[in-house]
CSV table of N, CA, C and O in Angstrom, one decimal:
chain,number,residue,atom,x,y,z
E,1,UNK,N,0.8,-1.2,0.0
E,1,UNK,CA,0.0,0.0,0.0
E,1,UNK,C,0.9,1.2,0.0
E,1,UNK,O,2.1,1.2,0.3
E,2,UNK,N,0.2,2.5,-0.4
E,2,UNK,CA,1.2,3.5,-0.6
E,2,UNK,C,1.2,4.0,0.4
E,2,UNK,O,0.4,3.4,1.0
E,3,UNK,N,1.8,5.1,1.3
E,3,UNK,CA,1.9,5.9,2.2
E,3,UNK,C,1.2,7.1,2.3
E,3,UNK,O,1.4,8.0,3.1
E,4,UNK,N,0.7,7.0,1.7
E,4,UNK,CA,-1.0,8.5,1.6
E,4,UNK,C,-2.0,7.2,1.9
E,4,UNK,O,-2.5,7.3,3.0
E,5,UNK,N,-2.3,6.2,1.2
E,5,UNK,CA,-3.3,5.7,1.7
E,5,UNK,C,-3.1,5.1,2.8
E,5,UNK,O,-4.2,4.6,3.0
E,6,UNK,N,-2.4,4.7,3.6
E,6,UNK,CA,-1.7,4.1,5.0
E,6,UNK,C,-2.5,5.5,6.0
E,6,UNK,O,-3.4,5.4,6.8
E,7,UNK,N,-1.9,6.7,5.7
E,7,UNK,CA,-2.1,7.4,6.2
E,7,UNK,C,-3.7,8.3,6.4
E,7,UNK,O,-4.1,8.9,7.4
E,8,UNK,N,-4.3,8.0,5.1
E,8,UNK,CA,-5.8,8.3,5.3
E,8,UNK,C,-6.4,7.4,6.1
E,8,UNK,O,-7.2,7.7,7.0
E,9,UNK,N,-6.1,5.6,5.9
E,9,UNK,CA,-7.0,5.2,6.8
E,9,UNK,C,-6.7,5.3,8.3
E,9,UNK,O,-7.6,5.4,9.1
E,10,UNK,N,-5.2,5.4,8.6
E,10,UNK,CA,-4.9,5.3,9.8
E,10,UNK,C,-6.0,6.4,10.3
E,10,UNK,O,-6.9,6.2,11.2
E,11,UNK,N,-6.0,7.8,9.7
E,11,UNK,CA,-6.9,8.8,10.1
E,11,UNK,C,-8.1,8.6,10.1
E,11,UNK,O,-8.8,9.1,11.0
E,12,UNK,N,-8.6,7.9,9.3
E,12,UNK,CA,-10.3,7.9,9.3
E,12,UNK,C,-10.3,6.6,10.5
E,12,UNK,O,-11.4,6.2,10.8
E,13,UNK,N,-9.5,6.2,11.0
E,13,UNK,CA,-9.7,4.8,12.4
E,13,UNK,C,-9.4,5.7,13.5
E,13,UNK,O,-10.1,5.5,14.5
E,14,UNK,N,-8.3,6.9,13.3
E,14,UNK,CA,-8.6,7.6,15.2
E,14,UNK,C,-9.3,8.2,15.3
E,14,UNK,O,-9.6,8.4,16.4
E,15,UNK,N,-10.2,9.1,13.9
E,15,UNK,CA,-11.2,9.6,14.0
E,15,UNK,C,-12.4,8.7,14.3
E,15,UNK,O,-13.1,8.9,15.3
E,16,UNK,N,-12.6,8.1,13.9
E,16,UNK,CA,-14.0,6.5,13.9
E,16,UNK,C,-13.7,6.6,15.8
E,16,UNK,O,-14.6,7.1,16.5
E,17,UNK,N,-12.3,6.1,16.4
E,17,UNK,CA,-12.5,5.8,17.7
E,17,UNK,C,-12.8,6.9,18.3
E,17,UNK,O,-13.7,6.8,19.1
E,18,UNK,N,-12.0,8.2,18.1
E,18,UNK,CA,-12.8,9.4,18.7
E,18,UNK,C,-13.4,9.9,19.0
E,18,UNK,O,-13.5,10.5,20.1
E,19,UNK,N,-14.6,9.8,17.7
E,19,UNK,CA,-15.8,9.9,18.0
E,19,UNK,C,-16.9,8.7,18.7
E,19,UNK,O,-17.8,9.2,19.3
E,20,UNK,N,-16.8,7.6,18.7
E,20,UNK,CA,-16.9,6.5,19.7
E,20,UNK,C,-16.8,6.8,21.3
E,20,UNK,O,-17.6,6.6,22.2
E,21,UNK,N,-15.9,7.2,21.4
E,21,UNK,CA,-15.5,7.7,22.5
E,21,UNK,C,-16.1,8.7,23.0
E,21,UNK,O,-16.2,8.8,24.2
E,22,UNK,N,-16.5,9.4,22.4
E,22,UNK,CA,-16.7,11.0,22.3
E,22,UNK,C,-18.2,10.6,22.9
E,22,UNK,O,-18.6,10.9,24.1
E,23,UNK,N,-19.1,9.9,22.1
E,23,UNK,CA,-20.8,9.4,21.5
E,23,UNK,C,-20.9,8.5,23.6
E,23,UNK,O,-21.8,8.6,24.5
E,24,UNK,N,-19.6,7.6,23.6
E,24,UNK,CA,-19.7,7.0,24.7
E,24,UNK,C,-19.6,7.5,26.4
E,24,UNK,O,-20.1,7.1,27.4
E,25,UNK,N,-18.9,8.5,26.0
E,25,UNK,CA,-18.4,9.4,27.3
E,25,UNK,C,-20.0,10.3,27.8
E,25,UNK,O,-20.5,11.1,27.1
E,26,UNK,N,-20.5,9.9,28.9
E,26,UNK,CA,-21.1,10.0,29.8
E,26,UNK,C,-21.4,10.8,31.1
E,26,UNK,O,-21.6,10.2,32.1
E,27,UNK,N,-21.3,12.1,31.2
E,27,UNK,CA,-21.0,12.3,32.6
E,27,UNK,C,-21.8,13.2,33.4
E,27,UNK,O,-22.4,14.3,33.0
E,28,UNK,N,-21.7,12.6,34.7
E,28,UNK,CA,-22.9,12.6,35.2
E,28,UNK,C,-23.6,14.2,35.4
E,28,UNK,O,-22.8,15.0,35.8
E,29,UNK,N,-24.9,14.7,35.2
E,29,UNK,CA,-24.8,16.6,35.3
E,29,UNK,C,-25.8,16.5,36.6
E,29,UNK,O,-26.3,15.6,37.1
E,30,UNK,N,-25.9,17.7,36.8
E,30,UNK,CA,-26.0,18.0,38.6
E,30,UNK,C,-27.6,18.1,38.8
E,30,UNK,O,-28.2,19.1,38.4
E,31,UNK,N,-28.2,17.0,39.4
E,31,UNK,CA,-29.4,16.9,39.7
E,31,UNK,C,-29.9,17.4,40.9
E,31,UNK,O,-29.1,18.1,41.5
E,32,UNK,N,-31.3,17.2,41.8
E,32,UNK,CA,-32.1,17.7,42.6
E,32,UNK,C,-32.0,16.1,43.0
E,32,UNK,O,-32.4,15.5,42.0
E,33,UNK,N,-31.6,15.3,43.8
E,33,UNK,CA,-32.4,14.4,44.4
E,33,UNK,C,-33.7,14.7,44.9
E,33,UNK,O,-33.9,15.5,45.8
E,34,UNK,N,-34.8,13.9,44.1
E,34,UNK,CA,-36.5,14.4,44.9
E,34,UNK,C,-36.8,12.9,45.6
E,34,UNK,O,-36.2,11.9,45.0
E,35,UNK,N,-37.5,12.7,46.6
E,35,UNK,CA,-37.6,11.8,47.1
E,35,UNK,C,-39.2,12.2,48.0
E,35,UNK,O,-39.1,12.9,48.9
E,36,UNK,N,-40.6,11.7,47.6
E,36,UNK,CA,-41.5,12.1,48.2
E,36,UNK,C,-41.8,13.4,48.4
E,36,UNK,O,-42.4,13.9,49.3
E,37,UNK,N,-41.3,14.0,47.0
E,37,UNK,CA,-41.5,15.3,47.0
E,37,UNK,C,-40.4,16.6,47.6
E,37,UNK,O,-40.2,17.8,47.5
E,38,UNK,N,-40.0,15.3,48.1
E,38,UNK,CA,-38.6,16.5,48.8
E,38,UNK,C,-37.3,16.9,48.3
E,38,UNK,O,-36.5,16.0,48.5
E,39,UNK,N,-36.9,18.1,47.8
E,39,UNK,CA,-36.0,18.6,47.1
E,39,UNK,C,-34.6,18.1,47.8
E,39,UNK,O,-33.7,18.5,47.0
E,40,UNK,N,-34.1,17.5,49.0
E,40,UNK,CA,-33.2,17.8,50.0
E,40,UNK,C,-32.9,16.0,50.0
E,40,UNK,O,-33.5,15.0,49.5
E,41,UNK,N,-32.0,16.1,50.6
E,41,UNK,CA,-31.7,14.6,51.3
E,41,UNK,C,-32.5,14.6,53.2
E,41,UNK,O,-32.0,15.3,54.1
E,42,UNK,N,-33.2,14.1,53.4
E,42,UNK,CA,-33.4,14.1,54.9
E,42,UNK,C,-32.8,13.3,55.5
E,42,UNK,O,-32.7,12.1,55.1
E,43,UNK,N,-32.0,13.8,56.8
E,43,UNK,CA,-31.2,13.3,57.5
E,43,UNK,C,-31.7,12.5,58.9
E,43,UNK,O,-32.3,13.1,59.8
E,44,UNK,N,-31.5,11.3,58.9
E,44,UNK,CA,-32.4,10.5,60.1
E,44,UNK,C,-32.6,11.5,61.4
E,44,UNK,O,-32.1,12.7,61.3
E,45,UNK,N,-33.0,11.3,62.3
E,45,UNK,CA,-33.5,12.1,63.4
E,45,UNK,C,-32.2,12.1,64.6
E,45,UNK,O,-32.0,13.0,65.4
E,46,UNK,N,-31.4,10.7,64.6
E,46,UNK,CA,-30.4,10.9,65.4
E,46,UNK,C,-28.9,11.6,64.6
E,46,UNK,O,-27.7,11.5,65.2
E,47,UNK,N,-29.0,12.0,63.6
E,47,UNK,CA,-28.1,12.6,62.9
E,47,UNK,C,-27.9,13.9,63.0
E,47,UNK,O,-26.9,14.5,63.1
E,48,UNK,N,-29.1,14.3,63.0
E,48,UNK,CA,-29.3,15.8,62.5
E,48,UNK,C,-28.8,16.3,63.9
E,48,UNK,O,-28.3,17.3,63.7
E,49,UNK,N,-28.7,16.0,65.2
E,49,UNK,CA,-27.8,17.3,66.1
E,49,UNK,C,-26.0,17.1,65.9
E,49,UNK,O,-25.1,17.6,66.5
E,50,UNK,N,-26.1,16.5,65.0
E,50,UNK,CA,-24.4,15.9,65.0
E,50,UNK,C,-23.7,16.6,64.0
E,50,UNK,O,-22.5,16.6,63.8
E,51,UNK,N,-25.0,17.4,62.9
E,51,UNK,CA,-25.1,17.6,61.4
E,51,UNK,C,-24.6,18.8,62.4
E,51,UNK,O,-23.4,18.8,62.8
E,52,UNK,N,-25.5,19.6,62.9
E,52,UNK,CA,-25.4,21.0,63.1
E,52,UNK,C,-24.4,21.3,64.4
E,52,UNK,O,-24.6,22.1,65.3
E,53,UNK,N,-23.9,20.8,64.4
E,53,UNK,CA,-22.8,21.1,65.8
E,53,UNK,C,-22.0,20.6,65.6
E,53,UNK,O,-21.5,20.0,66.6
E,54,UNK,N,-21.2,20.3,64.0
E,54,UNK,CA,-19.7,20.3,63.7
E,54,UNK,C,-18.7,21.9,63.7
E,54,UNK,O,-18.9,22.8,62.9
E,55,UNK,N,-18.1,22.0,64.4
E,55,UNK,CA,-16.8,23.1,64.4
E,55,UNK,C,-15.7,22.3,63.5
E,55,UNK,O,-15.2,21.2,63.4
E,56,UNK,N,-15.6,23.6,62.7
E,56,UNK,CA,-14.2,23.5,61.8
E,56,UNK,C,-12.9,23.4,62.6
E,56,UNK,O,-12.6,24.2,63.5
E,57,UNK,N,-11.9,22.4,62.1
E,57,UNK,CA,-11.0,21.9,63.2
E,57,UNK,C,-10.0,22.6,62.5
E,57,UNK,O,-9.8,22.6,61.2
E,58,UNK,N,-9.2,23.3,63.7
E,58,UNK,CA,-7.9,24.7,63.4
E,58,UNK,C,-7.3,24.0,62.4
E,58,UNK,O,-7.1,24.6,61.3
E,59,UNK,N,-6.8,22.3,62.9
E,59,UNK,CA,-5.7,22.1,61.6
E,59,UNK,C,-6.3,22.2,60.1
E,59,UNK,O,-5.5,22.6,59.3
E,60,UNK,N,-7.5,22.0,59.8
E,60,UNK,CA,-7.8,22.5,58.5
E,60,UNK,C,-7.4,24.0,58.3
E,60,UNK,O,-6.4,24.3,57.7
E,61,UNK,N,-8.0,25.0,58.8
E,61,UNK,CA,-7.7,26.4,59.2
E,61,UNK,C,-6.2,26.8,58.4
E,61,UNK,O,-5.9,27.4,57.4
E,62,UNK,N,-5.6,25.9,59.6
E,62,UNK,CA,-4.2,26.0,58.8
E,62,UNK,C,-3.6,25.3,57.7
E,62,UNK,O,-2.6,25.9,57.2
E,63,UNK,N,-3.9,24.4,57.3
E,63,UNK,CA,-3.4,23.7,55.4
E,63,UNK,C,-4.3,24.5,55.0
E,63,UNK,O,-4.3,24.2,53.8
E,64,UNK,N,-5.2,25.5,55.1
E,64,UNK,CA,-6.0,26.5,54.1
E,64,UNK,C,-4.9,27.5,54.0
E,64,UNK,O,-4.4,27.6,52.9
E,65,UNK,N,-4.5,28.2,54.8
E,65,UNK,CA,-4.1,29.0,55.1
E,65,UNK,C,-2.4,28.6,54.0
E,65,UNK,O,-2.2,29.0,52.8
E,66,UNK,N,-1.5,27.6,54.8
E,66,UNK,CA,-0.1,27.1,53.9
E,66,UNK,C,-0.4,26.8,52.6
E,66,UNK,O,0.6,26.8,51.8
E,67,UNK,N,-1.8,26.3,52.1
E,67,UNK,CA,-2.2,26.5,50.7
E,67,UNK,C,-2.1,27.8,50.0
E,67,UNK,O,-1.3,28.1,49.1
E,68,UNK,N,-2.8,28.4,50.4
E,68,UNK,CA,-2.9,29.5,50.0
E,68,UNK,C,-1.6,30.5,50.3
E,68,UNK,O,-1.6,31.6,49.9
E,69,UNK,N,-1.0,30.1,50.7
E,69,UNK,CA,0.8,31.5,50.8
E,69,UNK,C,1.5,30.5,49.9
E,69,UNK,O,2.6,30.9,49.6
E,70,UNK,N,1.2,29.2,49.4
E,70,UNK,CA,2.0,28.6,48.4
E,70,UNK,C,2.1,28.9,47.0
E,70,UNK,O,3.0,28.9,46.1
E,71,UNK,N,0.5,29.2,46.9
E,71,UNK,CA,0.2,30.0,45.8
E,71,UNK,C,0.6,31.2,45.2
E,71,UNK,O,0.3,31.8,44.1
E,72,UNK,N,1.2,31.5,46.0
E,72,UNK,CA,1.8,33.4,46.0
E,72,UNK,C,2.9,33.2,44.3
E,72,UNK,O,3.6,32.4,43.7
E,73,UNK,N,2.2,34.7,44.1
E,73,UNK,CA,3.9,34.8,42.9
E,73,UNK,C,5.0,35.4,43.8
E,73,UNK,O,4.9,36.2,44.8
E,74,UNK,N,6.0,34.9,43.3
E,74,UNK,CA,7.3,35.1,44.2
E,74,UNK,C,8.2,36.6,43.4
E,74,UNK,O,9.3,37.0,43.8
């Protein structure tokens, strides 16, 4: 075979898989879970004081913080 047609088919096969790929690729877009009408997730009854009386713990505080001064332009 010559080397132009080597080359066209090779092309028309990554394009074929590309778009296969392209047709197959899936991903997921950002829904409402509704459940009985309810827009929200409901949280069992012994959860919910546990939900609302989390404090943010200093050591995150601080990897936010050494994150962010890492980012600096120097």
């Amino acid at each position: 075979m010559k080397l132009e047609v080597t080359r066209a088919l090779f092309l028309v096969g990554a394009l074929g898989v590309a778009s296969l790929a392209a047709a197959a690729w899936q991903e997921p877009s950002p829904s409402v879970v509704s459940v009985n009408g309810l827009g929200y997730c409901p949280l069992p009854p012994n959860m919910r004081s546990k939900a609302q009386t989390q404090q943010p713990d200093q050591n995150l505080v601080l990897l936010m913080f050494g994150l962010s001064q890492s980012l600096r332009a120097q």
